[in-house]
Tab-separated table of C-alpha atoms in Angstrom:
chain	number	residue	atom	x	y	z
A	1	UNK	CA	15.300	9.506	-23.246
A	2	UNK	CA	12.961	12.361	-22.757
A	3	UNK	CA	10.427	11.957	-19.948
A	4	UNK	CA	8.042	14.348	-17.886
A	5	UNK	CA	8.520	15.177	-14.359
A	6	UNK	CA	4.668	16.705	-13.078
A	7	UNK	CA	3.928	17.367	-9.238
A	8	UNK	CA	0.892	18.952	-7.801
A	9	UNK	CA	2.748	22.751	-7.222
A	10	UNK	CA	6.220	23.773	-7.994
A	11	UNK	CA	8.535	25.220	-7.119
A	12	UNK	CA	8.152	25.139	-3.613
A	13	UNK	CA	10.972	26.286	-0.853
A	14	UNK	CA	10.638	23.150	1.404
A	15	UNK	CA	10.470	20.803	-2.012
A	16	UNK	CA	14.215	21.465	-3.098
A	17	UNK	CA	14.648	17.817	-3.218
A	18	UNK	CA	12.643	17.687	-6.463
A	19	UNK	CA	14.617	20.380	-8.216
A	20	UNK	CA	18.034	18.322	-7.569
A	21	UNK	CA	16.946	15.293	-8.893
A	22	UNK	CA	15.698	16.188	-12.447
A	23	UNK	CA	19.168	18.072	-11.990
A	24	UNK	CA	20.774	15.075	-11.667
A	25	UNK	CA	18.835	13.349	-14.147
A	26	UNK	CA	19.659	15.889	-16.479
A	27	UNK	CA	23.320	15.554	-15.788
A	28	UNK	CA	23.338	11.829	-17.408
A	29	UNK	CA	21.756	12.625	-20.379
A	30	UNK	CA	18.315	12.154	-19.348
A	31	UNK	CA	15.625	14.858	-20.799
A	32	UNK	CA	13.136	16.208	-18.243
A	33	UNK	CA	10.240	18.736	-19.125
A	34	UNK	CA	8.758	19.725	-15.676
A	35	UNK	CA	4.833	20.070	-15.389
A	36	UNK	CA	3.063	21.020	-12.318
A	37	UNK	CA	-0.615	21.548	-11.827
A	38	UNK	CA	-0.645	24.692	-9.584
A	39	UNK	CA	2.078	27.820	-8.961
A	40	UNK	CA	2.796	28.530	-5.771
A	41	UNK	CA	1.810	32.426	-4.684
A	42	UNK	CA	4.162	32.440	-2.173
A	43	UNK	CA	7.574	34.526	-3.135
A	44	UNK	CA	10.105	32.088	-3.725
A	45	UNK	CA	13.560	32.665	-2.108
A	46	UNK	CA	16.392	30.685	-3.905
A	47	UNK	CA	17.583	31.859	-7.276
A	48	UNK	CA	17.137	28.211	-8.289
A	49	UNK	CA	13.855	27.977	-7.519
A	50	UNK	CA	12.756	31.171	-9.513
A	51	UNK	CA	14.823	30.000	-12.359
A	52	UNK	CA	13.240	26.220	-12.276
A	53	UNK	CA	9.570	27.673	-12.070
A	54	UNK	CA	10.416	29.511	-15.552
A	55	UNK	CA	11.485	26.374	-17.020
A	56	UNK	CA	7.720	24.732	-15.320
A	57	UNK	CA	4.605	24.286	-17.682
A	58	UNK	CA	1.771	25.133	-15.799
A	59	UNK	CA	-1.562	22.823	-16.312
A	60	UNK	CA	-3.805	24.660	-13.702
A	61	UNK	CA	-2.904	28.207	-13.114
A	62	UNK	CA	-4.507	30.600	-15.246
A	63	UNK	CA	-5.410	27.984	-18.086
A	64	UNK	CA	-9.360	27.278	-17.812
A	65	UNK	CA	-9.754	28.254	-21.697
A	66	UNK	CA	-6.882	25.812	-22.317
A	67	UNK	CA	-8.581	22.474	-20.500
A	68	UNK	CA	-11.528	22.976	-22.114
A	69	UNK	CA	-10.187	23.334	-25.625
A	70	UNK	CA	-8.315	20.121	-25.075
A	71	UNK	CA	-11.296	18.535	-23.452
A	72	UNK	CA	-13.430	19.385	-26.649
A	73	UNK	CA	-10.825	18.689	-29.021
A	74	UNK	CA	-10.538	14.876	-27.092
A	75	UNK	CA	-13.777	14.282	-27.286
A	76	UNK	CA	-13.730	15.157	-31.277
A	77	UNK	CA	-10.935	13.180	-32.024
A	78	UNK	CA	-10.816	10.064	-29.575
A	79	UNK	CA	-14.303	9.672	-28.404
A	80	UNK	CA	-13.221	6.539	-27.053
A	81	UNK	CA	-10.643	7.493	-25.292
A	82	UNK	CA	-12.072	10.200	-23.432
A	83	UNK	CA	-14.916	8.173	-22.417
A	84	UNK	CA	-12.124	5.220	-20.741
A	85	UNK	CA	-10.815	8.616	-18.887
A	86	UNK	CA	-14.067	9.970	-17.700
A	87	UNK	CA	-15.587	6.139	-16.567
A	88	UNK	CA	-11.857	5.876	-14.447
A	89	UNK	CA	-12.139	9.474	-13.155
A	90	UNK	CA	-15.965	8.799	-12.201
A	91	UNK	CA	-14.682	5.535	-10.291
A	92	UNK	CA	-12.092	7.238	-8.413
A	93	UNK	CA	-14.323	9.981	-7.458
A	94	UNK	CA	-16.332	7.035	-5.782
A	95	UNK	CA	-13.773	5.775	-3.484
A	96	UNK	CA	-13.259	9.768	-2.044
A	97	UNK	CA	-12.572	13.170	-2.875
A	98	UNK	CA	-16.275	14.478	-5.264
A	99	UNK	CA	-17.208	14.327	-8.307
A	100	UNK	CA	-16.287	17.855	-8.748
A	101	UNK	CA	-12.718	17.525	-7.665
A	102	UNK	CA	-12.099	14.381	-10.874
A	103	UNK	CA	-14.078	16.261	-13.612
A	104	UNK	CA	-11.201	18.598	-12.748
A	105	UNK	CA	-8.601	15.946	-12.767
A	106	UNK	CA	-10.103	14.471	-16.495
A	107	UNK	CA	-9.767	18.347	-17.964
A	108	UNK	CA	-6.085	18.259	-16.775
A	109	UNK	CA	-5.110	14.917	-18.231
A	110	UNK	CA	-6.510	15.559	-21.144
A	111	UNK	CA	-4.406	18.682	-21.658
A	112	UNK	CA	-1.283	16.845	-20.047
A	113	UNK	CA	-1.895	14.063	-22.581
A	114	UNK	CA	-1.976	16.407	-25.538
A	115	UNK	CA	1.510	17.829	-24.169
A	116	UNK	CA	3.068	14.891	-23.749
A	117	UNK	CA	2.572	14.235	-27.485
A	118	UNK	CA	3.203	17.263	-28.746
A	119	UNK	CA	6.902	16.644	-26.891
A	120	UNK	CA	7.367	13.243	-27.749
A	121	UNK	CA	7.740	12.228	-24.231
A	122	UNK	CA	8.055	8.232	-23.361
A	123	UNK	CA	7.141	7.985	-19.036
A	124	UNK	CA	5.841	10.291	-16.568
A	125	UNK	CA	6.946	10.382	-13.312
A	126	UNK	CA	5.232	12.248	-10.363
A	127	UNK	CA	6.207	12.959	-6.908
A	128	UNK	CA	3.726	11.911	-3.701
A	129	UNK	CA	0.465	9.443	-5.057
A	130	UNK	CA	-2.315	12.628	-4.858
A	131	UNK	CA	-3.702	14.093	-7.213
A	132	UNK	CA	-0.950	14.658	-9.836
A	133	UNK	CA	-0.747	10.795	-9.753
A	134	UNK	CA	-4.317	10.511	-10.379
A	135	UNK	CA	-3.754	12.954	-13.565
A	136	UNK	CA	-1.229	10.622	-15.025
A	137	UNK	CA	-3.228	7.736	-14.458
A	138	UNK	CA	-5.759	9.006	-16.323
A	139	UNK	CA	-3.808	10.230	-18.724
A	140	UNK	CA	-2.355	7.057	-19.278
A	141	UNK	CA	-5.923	5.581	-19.549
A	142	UNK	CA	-6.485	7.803	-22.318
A	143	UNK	CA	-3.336	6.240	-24.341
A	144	UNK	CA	-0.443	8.080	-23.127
A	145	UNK	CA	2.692	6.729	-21.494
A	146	UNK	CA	3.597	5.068	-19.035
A	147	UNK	CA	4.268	6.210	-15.426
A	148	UNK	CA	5.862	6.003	-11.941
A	149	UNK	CA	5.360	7.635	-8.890
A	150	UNK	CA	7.687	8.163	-5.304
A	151	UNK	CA	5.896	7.633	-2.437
A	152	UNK	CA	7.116	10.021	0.611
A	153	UNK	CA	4.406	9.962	2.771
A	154	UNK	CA	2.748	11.024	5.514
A	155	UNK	CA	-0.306	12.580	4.275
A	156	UNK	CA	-0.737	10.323	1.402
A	157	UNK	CA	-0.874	7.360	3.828
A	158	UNK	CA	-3.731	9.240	5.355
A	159	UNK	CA	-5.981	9.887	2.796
A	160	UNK	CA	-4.570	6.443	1.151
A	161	UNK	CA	-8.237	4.691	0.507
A	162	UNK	CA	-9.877	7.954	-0.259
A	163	UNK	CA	-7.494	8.901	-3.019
A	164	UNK	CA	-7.385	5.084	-5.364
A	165	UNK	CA	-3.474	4.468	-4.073
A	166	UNK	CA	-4.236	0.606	-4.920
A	167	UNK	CA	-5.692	1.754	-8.423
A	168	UNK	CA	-2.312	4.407	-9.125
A	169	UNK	CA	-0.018	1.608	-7.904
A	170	UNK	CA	-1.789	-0.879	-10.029
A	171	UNK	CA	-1.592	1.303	-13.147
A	172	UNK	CA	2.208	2.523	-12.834
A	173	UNK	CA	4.835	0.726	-14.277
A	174	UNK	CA	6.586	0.980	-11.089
A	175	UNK	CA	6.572	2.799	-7.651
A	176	UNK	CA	9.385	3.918	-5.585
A	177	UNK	CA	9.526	4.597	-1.677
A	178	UNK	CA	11.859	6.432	-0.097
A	179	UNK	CA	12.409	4.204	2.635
A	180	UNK	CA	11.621	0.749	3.847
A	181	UNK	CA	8.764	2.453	6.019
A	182	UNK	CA	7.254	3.854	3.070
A	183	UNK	CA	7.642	0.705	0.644
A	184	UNK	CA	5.446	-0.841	4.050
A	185	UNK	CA	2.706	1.393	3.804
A	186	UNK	CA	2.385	0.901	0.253
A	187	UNK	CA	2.758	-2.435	0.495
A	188	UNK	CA	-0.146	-1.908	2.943
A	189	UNK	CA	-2.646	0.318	1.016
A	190	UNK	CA	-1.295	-0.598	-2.594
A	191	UNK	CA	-1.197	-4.336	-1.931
A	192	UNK	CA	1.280	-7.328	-1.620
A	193	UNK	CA	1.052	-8.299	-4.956
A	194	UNK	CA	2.927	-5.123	-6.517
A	195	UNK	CA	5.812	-5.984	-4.099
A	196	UNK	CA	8.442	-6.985	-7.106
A	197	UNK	CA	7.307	-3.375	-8.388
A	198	UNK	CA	8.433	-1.234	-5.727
A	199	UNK	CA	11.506	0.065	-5.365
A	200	UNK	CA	13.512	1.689	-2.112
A	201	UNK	CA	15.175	4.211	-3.455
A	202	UNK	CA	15.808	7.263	-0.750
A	203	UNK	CA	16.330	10.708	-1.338
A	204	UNK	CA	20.232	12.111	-2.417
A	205	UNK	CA	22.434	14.700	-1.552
A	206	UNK	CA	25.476	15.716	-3.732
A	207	UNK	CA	27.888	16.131	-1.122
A	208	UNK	CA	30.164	18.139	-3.047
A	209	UNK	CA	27.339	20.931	-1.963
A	210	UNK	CA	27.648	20.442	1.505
A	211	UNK	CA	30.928	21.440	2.987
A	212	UNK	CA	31.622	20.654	6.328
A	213	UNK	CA	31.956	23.662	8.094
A	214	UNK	CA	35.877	24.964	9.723
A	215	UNK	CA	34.267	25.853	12.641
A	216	UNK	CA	34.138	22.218	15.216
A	217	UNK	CA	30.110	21.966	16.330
A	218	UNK	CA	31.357	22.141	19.717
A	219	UNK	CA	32.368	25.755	19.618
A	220	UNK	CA	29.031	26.878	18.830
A	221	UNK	CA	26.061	27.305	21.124
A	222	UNK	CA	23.282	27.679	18.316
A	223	UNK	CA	20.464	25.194	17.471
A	224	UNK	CA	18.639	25.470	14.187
A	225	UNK	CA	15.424	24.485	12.940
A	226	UNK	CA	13.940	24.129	9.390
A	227	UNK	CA	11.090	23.516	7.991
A	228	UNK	CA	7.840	24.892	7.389
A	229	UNK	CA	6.093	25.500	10.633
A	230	UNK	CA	2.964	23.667	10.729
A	231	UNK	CA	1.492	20.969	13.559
A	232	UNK	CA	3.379	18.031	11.611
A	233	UNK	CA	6.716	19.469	12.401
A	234	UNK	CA	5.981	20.487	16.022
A	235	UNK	CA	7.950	23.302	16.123
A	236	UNK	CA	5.360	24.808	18.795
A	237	UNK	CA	6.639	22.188	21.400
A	238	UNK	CA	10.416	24.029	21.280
A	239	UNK	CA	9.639	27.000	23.378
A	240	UNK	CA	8.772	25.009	26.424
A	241	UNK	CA	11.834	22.888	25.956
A	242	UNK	CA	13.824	25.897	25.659
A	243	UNK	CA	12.423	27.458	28.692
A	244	UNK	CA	13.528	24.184	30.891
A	245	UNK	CA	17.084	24.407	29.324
A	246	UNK	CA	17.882	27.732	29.870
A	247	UNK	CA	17.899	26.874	33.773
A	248	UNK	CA	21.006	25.280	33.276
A	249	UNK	CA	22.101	25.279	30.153
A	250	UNK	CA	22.912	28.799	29.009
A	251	UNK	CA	23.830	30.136	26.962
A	252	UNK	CA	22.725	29.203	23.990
A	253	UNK	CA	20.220	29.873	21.416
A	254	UNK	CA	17.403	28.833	18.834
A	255	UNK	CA	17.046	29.503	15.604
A	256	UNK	CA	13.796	28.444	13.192
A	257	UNK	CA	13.695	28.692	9.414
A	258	UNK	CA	10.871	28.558	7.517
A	259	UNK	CA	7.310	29.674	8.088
A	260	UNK	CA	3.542	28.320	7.904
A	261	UNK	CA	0.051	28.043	9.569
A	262	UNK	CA	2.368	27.278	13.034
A	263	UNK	CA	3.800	30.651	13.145
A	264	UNK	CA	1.091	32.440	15.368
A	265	UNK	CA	1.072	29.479	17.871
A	266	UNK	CA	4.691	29.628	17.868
A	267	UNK	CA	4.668	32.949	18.713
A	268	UNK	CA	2.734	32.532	21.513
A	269	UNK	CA	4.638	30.118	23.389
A	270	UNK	CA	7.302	32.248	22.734
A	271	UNK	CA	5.771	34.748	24.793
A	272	UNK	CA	4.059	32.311	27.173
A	273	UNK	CA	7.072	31.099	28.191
A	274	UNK	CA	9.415	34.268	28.088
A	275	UNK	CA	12.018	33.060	25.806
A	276	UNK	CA	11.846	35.908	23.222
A	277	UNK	CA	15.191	36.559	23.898
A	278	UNK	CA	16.996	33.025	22.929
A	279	UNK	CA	14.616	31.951	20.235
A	280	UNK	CA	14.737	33.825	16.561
A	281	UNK	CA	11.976	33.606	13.903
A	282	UNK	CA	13.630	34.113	10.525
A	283	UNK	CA	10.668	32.924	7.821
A	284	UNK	CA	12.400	31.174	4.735
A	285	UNK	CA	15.606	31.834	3.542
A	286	UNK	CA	17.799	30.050	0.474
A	287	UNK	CA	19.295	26.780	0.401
A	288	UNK	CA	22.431	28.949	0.506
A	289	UNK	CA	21.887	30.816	3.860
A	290	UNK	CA	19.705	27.260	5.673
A	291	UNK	CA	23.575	25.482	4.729
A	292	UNK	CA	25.483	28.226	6.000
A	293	UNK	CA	23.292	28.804	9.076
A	294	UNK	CA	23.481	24.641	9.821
A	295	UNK	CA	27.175	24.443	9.108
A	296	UNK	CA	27.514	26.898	12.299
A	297	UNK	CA	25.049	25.168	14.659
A	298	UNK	CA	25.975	22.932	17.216
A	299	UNK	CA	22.545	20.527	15.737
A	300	UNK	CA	19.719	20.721	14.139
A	301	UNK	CA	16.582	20.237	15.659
A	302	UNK	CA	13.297	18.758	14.506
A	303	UNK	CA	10.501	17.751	16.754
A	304	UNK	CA	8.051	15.937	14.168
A	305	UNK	CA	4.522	14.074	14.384
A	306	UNK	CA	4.621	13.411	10.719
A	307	UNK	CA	7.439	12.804	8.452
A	308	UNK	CA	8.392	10.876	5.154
A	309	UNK	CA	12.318	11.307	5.593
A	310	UNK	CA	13.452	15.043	6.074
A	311	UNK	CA	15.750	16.491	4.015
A	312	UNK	CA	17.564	18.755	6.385
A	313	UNK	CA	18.361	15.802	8.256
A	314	UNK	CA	20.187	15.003	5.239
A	315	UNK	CA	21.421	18.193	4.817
A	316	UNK	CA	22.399	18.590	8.758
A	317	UNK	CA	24.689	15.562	9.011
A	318	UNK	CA	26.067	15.781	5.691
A	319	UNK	CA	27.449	19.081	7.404
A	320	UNK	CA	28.912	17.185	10.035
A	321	UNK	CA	25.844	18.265	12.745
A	322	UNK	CA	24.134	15.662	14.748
A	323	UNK	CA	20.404	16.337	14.753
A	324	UNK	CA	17.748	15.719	17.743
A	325	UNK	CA	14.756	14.133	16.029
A	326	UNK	CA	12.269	12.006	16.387
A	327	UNK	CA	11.252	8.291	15.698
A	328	UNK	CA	8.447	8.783	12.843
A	329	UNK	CA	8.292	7.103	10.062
A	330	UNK	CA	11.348	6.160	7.725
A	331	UNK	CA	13.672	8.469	10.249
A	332	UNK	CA	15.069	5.908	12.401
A	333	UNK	CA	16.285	4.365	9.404
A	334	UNK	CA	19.077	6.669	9.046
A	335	UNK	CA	19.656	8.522	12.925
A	336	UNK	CA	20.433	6.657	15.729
A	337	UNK	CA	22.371	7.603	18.763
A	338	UNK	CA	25.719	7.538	16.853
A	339	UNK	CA	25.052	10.541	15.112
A	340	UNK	CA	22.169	12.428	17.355
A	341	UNK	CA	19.468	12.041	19.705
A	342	UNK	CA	16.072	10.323	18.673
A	343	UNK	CA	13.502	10.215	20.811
A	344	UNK	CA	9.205	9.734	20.664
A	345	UNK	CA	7.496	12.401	19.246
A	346	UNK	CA	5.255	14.616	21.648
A	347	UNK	CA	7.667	13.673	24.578
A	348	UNK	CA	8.617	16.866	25.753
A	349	UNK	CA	11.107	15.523	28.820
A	350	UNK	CA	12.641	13.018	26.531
A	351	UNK	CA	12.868	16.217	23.874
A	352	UNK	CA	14.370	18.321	26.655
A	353	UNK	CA	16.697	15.700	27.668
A	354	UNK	CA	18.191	14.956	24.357
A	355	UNK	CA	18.878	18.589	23.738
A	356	UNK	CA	20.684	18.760	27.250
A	357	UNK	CA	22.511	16.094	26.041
A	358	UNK	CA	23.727	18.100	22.940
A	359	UNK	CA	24.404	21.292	24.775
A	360	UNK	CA	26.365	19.382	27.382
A	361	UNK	CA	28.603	16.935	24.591
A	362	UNK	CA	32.037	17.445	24.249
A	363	UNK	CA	33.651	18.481	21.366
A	364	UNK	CA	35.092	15.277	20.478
A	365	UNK	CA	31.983	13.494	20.816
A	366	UNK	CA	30.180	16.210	18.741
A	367	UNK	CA	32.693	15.731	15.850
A	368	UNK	CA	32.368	12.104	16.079
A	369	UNK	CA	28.516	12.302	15.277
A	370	UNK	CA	28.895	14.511	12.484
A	371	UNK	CA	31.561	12.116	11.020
A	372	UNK	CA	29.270	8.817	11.133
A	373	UNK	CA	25.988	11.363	10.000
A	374	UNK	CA	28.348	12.587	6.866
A	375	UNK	CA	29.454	9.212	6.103
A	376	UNK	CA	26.365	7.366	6.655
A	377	UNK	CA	24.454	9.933	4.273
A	378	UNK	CA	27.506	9.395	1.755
A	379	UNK	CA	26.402	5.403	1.371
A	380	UNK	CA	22.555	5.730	1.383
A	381	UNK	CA	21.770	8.784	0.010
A	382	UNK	CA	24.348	9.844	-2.758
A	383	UNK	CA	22.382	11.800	-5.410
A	384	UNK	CA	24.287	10.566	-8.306
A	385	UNK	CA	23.425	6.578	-7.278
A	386	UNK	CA	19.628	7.629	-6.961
A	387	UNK	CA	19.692	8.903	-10.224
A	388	UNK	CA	21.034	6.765	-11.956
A	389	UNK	CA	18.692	4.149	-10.060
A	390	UNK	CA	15.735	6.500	-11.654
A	391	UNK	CA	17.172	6.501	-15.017
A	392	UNK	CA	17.581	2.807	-15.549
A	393	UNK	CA	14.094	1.925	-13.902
A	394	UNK	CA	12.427	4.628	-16.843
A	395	UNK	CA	14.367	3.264	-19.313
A	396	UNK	CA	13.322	-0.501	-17.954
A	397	UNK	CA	9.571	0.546	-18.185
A	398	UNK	CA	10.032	2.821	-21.242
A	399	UNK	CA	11.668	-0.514	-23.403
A	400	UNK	CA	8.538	-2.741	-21.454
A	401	UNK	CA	5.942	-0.033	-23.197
A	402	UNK	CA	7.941	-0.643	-26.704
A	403	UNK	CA	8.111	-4.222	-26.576
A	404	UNK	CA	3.687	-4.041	-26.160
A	405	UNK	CA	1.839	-3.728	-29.351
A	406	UNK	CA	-1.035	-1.183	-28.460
A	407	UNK	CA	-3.655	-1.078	-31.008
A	408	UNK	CA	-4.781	2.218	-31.741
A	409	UNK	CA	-3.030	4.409	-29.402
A	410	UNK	CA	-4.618	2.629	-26.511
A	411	UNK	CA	-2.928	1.708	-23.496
A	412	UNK	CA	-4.193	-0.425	-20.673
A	413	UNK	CA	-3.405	0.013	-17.121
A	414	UNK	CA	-4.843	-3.484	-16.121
A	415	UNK	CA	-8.152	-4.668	-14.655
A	416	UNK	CA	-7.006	-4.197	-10.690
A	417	UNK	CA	-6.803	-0.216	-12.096
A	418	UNK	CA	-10.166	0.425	-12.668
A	419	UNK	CA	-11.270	-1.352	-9.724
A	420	UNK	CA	-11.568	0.910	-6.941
A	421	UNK	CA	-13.384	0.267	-3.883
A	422	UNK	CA	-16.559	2.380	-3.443
């Protein structure tokens, strides 16, 4: 089974997930050629990443002359088919987003299409329903494949109307969410009707990867933070809690990883508040050195607005360290007081208090959490199980797409596709 994995920019440093599940796909036999519309200019960090983004075919980047030499030779060849992709791409553009914005869209199908030939590939699947969903849906429009998208939300739930999500859920042979949140808010934007077509299928760890660390949580004094600092994650709320605890709490220290638009404002209540001197700034660094670093906290830490389901959460109790989070999104689904602190986002006593909380545990009842976060991350969110979930849902919608006689190359994504609200 050979199928296409495309996303919107790859690799990127806080989209490891991604990289681990084609790996795992790959591992049971599965054959995935990895497409992504744009390259990230940011230096990547892990030697994964670097070697994943030479294995990436790049549909944007640097390949104008490309897209409109596949374009033309479309229009040659399959007149007809081009047209059903421009008339979709014109109706999308209606419900949000410019005209501009799906003429671009249209030249990249059009060259995705003409890859996925050449390569014999059977289903597409795309991570988050933006843009790279739209691609494949017009691509698939134009006669190619079938495909599937995983919902992680939140932006996409934002711009949900604006963007077709009804039409891309509509046209794909299936959808998955990564939680029962997200399965609602497709349910929500995508409609009812495509319930028996959505599947909850959460993100995996391979736990062999994750060692829990010698070194008991309680020993340490060190909270960590990761992510990429922007106003979702609300990194910029930490100094001020970190201010309050150091009244009565120290010592102890914070540590961020990652980096962003947040940095500057981060910095500055760093230095509004004083705390230079127990909070340390330490921009991206590999999956190697964010697991070490974690494995020697006490917790993690992450003060969201906006989520889908962090992966350092994950990560964090599958290294035996509660985590103090916040109840967005699909996150209560898997941390509860048994294995952290949750509390409402922007709620910067609450925030403070559940930290205390963490500084003040005892051993023991850090060690429990960590056992019930490992364990509960070992039943829901085993990497093997989700892909092996993946692979028999492609192969399901790849054997549906063989047992359809399609005339002439075309395929149809069904009328509820190509109607999108203006």
């Amino acid at each position: 089974m050979k199928i296409a994995y495309l996303v919107n920019t790859a690799p990127v440093t806080s989209s490891t997930f991604i990289r681990r599940e084609m790996a795992a796909l790959e591992a049971q036999g599965v054959t995935v050629r990895r497409f992504a519309l744009r390259r990230w200019h940011q230096p990547l960090v892990d030697p994964l990443d670097v070697a994943d983004q030479a294995r990436t075919h790049y549909i944007l980047s640097g390949n104008l002359r490309g897209l409109l030499l596949a374009a033309l030779r479309q229009a040659a060849t399959g007149p007809a088919a081009f047209a059903r992709g421009a008339w979709l791409a014109a109706r999308l553009a209606r419900s949000g987003g410019g005209a501009v914005r799906h003429a671009a869209y249209l030249l990249e199908a059009v060259y995705f299409l003409r890859c996925l030939r050449r390569e014999g590939i059977a289903h597409t699947h795309v991570h988050f329903s933006s843009n790279a969903t739209a691609v494949a849906l017009i691509a698939r429009t134009m006669g190619g494949p079938s495909y599937s998208f995983t919902a992680h939300g939140p932006d996409e739930f934002l711009t949900a109307a604006e963007d077709g999500l009804a039409c891309k859920l509509a046209g794909a042979a299936f959808a998955v969410a990564i939680s029962n949140f997200c399965r609602g808010q497709l349910l929500r934007f995508g409609g009812a009707q495509h319930r028996d077509r959505i599947a909850v299928a959460r993100c995996g760890l391979d736990l062999s990867e994750f060692v829990p660390s010698d070194r008991p949580a309680g020993e340490s004094r060190t909270l960590v933070c990761v992510g990429r600092l922007c106003p979702q994650k609300g990194q910029v709320h930490l100094p001020a809690a970190v201010a309050e605890l150091r009244r009565t709490e120290a010592p102890f220290r914070l540590v961020l990883i990652g980096d962003g638009e947040s940095r500057p404002a981060i910095e500055a209540e760093i230095a509004r508040h004083g705390v230079g001197d127990l909070i340390e700034l330490r921009g991206w660094r590999s999956n190697a050195e964010v697991r070490a670093t974690v494995a020697q906290a006490r917790a993690l830490v992450l003060p969201s607005f906006a989520e889908g389901l962090p992966i350092v959460l994950l990560e964090a109790l599958a290294l035996e360290r509660p985590v103090v989070t916040t109840t967005v999104a699909g996150i209560p689904e898997l941390v509860d007081e048994s294995c952290g602190r949750i509390v409402p986002p922007g709620d910067g006593a609450a925030l403070t208090g559940a930290l205390r909380d963490i500084l003040r545990a005892d051993g023991a009842t850090l060690a429990a959490m960590g056992r019930t976060g490992r364990a509960r991350v070992a039943r829901h969110h085993d990497l093997g199980t989700l892909a092996t979930t993946l692979r028999d849902l492609f192969a399901a919608a790849i054997a549906r797409e063989g047992a359809v006689a399609v005339p002439s190359g075309r395929a149809t994504v069904g009328r509820e596709a190509a109607e999108v609200k203006s």
